[in-house]
PQR file with spaces between the fields and no chain letter, atoms N, CA, C, O and H, PARSE charges and radii, in Angstrom:
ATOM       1  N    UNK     1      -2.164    5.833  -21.552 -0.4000 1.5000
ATOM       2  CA   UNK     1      -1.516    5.362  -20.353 -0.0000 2.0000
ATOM       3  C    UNK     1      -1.062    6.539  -19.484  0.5500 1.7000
ATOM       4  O    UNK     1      -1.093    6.323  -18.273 -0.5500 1.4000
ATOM       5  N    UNK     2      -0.752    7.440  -19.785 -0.4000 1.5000
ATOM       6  CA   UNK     2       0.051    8.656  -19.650 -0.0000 2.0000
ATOM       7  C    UNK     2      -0.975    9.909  -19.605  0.5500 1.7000
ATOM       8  O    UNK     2      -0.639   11.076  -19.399 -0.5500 1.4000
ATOM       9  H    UNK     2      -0.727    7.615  -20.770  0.4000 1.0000
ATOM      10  N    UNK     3      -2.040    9.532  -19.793 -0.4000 1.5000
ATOM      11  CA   UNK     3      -3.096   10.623  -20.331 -0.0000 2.0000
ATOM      12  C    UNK     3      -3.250   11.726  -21.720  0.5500 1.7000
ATOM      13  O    UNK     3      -3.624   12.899  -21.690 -0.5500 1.4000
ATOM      14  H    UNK     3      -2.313    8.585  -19.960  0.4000 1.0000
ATOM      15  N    UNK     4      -2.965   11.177  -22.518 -0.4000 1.5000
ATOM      16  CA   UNK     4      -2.124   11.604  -23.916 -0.0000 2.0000
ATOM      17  C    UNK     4      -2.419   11.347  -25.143  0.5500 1.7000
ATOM      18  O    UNK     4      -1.605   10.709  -25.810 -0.5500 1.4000
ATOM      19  H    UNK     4      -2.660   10.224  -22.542  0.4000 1.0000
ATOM      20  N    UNK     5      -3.644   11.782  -25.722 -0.4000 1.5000
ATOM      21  CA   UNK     5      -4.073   11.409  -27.110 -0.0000 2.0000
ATOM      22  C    UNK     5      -2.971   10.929  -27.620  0.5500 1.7000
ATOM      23  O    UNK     5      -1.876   10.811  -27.071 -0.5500 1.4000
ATOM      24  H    UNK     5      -4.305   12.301  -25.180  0.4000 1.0000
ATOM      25  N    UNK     6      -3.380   10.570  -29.016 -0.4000 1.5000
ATOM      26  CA   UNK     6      -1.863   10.008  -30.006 -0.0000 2.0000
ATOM      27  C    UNK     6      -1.452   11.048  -30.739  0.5500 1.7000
ATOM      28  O    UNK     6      -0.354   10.967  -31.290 -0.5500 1.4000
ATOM      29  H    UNK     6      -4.269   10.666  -29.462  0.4000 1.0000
ATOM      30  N    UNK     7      -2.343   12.358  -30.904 -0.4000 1.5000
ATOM      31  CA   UNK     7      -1.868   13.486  -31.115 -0.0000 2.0000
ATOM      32  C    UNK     7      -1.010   14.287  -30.339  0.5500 1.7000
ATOM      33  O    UNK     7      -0.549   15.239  -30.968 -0.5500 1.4000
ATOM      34  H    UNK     7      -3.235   12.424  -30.456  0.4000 1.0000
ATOM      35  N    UNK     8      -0.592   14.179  -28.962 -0.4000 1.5000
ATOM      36  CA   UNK     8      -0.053   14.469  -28.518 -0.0000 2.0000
ATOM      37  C    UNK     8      -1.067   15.540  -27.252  0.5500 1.7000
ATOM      38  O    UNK     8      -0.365   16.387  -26.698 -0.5500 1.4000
ATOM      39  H    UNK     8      -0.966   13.405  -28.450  0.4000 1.0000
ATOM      40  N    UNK     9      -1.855   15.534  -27.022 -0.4000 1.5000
ATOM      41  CA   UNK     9      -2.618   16.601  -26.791 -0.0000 2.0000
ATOM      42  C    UNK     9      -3.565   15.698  -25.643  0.5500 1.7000
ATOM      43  O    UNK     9      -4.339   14.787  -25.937 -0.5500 1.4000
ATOM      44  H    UNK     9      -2.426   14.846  -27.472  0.4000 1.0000
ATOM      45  N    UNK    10      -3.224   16.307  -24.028 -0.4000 1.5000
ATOM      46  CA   UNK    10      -3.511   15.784  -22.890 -0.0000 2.0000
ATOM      47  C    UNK    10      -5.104   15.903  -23.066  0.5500 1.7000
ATOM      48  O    UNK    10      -5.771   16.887  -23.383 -0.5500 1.4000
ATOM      49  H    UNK    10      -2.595   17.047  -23.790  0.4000 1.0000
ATOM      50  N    UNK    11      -5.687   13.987  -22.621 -0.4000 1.5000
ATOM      51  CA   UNK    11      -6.711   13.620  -22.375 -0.0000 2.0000
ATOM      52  C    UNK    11      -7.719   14.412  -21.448  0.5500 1.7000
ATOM      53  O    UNK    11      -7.057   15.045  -20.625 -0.5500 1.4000
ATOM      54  H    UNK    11      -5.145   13.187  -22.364  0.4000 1.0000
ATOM      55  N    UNK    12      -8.945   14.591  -21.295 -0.4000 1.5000
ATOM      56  CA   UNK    12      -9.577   15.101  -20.465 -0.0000 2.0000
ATOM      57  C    UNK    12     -10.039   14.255  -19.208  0.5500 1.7000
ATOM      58  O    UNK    12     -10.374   14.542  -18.059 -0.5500 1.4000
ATOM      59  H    UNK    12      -9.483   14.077  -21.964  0.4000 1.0000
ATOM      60  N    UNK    13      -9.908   13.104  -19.924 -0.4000 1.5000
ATOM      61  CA   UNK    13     -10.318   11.696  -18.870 -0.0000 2.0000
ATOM      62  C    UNK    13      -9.093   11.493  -17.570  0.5500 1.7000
ATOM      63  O    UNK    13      -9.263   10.952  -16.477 -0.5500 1.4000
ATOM      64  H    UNK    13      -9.636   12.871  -20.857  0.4000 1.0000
ATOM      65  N    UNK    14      -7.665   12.217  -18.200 -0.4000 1.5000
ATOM      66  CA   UNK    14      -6.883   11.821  -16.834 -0.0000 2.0000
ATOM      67  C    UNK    14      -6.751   12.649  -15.350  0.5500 1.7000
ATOM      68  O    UNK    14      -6.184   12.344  -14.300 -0.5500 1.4000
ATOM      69  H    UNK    14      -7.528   12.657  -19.088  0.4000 1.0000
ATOM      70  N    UNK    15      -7.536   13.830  -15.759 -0.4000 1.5000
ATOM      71  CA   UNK    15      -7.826   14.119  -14.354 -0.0000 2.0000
ATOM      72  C    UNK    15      -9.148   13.556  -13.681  0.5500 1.7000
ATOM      73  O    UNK    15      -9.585   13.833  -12.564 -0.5500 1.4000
ATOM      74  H    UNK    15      -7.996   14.077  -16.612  0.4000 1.0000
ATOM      75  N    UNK    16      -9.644   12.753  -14.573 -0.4000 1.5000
ATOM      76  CA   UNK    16     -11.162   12.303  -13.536 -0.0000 2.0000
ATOM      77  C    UNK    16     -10.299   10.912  -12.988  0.5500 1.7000
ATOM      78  O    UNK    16      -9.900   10.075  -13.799 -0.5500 1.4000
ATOM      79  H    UNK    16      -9.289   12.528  -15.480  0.4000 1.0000
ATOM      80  N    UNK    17     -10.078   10.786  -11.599 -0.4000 1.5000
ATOM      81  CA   UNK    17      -9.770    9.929  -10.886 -0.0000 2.0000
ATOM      82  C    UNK    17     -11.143    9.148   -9.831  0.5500 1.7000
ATOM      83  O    UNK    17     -12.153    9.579   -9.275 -0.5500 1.4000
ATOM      84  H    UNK    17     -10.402   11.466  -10.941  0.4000 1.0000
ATOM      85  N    UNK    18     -10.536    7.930   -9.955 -0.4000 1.5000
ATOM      86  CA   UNK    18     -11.959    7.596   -9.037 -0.0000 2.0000
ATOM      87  C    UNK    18     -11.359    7.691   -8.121  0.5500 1.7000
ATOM      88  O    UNK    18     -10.187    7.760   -8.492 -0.5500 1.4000
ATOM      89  H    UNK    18      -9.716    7.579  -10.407  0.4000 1.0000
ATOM      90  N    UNK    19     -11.412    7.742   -7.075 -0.4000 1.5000
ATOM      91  CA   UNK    19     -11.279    8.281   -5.314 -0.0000 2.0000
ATOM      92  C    UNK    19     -11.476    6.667   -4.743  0.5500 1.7000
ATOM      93  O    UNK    19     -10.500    6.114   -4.236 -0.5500 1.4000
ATOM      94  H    UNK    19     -12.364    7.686   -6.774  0.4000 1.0000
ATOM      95  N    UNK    20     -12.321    6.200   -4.814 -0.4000 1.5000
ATOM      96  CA   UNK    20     -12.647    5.039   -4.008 -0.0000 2.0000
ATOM      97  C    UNK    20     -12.007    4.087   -4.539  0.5500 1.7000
ATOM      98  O    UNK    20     -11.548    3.355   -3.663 -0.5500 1.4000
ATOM      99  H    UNK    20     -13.114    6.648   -5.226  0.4000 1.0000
ATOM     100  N    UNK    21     -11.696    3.666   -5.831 -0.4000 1.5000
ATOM     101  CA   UNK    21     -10.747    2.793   -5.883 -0.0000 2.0000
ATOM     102  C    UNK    21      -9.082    2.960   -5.972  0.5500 1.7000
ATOM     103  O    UNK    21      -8.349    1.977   -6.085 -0.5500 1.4000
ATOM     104  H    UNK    21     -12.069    4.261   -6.543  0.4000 1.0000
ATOM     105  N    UNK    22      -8.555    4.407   -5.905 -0.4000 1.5000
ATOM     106  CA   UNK    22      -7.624    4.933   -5.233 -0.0000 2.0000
ATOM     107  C    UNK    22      -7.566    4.515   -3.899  0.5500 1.7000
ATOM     108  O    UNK    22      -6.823    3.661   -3.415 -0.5500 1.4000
ATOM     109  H    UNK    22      -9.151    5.206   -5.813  0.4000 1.0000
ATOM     110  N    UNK    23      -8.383    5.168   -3.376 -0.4000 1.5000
ATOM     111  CA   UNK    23      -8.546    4.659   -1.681 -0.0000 2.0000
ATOM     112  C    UNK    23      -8.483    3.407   -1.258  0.5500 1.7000
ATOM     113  O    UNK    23      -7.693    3.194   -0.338 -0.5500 1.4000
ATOM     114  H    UNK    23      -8.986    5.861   -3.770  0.4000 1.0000
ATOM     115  N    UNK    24      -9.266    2.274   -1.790 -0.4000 1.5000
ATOM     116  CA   UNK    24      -9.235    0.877   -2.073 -0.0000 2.0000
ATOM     117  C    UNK    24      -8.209    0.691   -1.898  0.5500 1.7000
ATOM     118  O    UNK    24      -7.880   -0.002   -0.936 -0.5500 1.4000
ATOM     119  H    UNK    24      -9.908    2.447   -2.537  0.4000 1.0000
ATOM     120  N    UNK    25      -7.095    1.335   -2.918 -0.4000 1.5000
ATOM     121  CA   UNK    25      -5.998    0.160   -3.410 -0.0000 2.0000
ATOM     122  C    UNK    25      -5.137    0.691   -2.280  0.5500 1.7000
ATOM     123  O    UNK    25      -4.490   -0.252   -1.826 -0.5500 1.4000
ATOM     124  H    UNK    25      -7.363    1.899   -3.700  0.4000 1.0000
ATOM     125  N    UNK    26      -4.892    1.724   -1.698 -0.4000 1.5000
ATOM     126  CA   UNK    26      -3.888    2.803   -0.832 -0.0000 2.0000
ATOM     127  C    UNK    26      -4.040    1.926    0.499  0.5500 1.7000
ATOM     128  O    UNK    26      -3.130    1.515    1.220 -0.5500 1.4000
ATOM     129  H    UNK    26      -5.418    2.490   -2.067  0.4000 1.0000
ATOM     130  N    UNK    27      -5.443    1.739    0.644 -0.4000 1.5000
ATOM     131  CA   UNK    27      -5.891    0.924    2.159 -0.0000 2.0000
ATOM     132  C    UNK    27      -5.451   -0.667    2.363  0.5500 1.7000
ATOM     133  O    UNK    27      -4.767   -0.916    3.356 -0.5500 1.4000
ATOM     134  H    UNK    27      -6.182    2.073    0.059  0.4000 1.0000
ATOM     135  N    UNK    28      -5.693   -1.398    1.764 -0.4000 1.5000
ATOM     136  CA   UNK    28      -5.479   -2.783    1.186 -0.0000 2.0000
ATOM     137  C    UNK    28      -4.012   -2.696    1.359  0.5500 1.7000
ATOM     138  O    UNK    28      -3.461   -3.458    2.152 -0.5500 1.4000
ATOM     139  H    UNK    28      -6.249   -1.196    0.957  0.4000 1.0000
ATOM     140  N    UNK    29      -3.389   -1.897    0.735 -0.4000 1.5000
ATOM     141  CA   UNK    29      -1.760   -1.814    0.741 -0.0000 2.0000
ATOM     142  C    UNK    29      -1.391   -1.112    1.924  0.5500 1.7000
ATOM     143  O    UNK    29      -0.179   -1.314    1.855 -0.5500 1.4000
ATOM     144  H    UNK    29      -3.837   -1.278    0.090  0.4000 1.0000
ATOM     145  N    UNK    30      -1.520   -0.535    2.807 -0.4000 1.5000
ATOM     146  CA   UNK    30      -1.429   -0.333    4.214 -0.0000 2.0000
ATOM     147  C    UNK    30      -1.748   -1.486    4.971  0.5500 1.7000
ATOM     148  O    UNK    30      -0.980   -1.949    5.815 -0.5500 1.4000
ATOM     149  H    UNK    30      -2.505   -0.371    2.863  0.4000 1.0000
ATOM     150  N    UNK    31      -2.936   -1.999    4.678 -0.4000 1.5000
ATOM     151  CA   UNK    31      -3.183   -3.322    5.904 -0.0000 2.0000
ATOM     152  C    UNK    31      -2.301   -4.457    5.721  0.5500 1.7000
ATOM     153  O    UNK    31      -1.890   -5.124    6.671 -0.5500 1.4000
ATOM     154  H    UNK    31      -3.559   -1.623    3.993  0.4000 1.0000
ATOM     155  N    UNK    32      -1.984   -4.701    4.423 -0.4000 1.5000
ATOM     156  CA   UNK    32      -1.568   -5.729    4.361 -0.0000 2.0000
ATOM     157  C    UNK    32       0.334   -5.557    4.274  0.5500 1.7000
ATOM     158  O    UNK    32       1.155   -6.428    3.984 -0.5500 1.4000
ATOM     159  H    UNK    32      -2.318   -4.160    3.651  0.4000 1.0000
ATOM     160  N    UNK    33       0.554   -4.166    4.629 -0.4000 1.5000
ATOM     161  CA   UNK    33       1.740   -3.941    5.375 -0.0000 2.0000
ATOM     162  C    UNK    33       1.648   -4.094    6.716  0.5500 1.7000
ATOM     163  O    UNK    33       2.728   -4.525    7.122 -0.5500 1.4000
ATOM     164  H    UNK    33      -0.113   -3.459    4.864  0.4000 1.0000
ATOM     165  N    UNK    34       0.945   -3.961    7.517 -0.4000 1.5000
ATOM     166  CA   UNK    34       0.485   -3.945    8.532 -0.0000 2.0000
ATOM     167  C    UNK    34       0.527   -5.005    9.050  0.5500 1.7000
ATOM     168  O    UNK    34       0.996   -5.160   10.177 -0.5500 1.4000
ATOM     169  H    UNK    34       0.068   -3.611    7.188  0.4000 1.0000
ATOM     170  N    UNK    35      -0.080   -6.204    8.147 -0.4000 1.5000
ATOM     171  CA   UNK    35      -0.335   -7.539    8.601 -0.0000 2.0000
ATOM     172  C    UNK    35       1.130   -8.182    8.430  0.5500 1.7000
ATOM     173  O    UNK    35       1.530   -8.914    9.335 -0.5500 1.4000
ATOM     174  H    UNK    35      -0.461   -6.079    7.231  0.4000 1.0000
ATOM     175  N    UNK    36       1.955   -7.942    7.303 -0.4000 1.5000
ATOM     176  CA   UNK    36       2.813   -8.721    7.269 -0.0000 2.0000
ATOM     177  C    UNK    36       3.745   -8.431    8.476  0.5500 1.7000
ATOM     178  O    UNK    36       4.054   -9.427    9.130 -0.5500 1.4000
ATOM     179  H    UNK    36       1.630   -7.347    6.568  0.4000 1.0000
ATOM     180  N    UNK    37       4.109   -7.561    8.773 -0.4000 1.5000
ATOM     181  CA   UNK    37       5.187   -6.720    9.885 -0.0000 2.0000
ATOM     182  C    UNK    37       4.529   -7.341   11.312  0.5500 1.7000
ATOM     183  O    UNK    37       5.431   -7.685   12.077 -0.5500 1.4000
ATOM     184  H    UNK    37       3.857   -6.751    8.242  0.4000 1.0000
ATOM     185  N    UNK    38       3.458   -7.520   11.741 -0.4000 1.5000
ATOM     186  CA   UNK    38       2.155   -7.825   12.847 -0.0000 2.0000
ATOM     187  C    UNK    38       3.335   -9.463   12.390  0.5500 1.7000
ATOM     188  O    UNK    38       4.330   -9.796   13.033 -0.5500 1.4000
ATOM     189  H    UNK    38       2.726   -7.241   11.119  0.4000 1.0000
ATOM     190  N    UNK    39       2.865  -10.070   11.337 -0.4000 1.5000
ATOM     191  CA   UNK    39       2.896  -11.885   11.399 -0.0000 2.0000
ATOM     192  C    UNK    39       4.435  -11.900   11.886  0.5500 1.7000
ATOM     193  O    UNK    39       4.825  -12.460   12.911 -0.5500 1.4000
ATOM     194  H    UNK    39       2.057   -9.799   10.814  0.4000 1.0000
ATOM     195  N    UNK    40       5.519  -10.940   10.661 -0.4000 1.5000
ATOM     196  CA   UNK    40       6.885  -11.265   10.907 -0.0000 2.0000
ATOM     197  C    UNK    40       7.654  -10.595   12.808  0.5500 1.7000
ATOM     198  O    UNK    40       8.765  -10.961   13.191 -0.5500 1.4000
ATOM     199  H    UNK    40       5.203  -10.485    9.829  0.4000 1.0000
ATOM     200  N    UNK    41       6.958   -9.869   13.453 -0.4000 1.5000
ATOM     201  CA   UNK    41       7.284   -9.823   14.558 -0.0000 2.0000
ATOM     202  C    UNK    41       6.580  -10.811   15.714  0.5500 1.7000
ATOM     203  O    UNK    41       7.125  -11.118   16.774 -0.5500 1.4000
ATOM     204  H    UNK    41       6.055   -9.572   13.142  0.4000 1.0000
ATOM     205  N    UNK    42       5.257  -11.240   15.280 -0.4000 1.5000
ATOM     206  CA   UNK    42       5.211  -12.375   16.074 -0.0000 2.0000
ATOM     207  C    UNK    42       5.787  -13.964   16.153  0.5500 1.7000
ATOM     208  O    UNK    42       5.764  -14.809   17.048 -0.5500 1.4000
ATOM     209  H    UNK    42       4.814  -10.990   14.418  0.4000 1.0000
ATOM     210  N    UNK    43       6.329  -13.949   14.733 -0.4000 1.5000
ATOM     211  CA   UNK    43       7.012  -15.437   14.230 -0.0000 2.0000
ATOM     212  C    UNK    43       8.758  -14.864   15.239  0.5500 1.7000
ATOM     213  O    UNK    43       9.431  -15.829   15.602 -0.5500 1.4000
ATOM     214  H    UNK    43       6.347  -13.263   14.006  0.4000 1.0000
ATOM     215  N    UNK    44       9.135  -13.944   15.474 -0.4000 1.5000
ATOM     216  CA   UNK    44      10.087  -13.355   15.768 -0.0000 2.0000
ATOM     217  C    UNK    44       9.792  -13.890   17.233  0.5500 1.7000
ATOM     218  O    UNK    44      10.352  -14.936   17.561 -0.5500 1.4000
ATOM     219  H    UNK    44       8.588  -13.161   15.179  0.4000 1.0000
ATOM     220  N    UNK    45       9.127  -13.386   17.953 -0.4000 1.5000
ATOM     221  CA   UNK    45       8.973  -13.834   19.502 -0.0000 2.0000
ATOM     222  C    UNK    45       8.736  -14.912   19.399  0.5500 1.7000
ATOM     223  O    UNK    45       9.495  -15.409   20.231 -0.5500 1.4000
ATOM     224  H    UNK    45       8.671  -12.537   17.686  0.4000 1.0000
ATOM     225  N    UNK    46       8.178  -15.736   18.939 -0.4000 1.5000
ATOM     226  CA   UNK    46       8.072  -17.383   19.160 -0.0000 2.0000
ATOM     227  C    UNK    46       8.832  -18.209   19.444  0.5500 1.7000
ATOM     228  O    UNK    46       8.763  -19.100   20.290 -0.5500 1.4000
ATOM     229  H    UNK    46       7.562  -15.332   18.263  0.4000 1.0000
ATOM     230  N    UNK    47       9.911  -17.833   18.450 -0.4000 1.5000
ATOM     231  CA   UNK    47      11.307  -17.926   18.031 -0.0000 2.0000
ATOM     232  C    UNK    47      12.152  -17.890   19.317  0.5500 1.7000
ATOM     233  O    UNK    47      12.339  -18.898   19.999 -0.5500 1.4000
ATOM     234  H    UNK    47       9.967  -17.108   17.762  0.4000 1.0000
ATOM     235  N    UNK    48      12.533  -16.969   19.541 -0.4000 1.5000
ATOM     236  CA   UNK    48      13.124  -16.178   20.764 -0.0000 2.0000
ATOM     237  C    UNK    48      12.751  -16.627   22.032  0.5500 1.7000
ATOM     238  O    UNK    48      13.719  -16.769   22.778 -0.5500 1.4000
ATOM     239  H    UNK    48      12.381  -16.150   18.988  0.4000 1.0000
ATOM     240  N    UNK    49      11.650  -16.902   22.531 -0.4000 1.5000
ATOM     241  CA   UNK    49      10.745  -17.957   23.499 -0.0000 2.0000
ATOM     242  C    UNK    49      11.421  -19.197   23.374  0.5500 1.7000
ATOM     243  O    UNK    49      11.697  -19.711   24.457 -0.5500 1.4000
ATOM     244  H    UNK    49      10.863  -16.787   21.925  0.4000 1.0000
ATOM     245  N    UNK    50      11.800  -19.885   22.264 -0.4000 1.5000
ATOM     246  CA   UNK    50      11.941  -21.414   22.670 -0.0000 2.0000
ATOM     247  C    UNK    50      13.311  -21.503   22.921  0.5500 1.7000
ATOM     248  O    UNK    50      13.700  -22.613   23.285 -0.5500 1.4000
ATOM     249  H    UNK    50      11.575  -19.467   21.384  0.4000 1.0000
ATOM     250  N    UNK    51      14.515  -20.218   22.772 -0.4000 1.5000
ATOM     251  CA   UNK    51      15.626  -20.733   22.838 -0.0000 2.0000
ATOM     252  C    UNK    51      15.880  -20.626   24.704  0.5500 1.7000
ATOM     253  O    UNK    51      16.917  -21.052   25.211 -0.5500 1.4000
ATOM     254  H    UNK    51      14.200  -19.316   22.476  0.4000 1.0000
């Protein structure tokens, strides 16, 4: 989990990172910050309009 045989003695596998599904997950989690903040400021003016 940690990159850490059970001997105690760091894996060689935890510096191979995949990049693209790093990137994937980094992007996805930007847009869909993006989107929520985008929905909750337009539910905000709607709002504000009818009073």
């Amino acid at each position: 989990m940690i990159g850490l045989k059970p001997n105690g003695v760091q894996s060689p596998d935890f510096l191979n990172v995949d990049w693209g599904m790093f990137g994937s997950s980094v992007g996805s989690a930007l847009l869909s910050a993006v989107l929520f903040s985008w929905l909750l400021g337009r539910r905000s003016d709607v709002q504000n309009s009818k009073k």
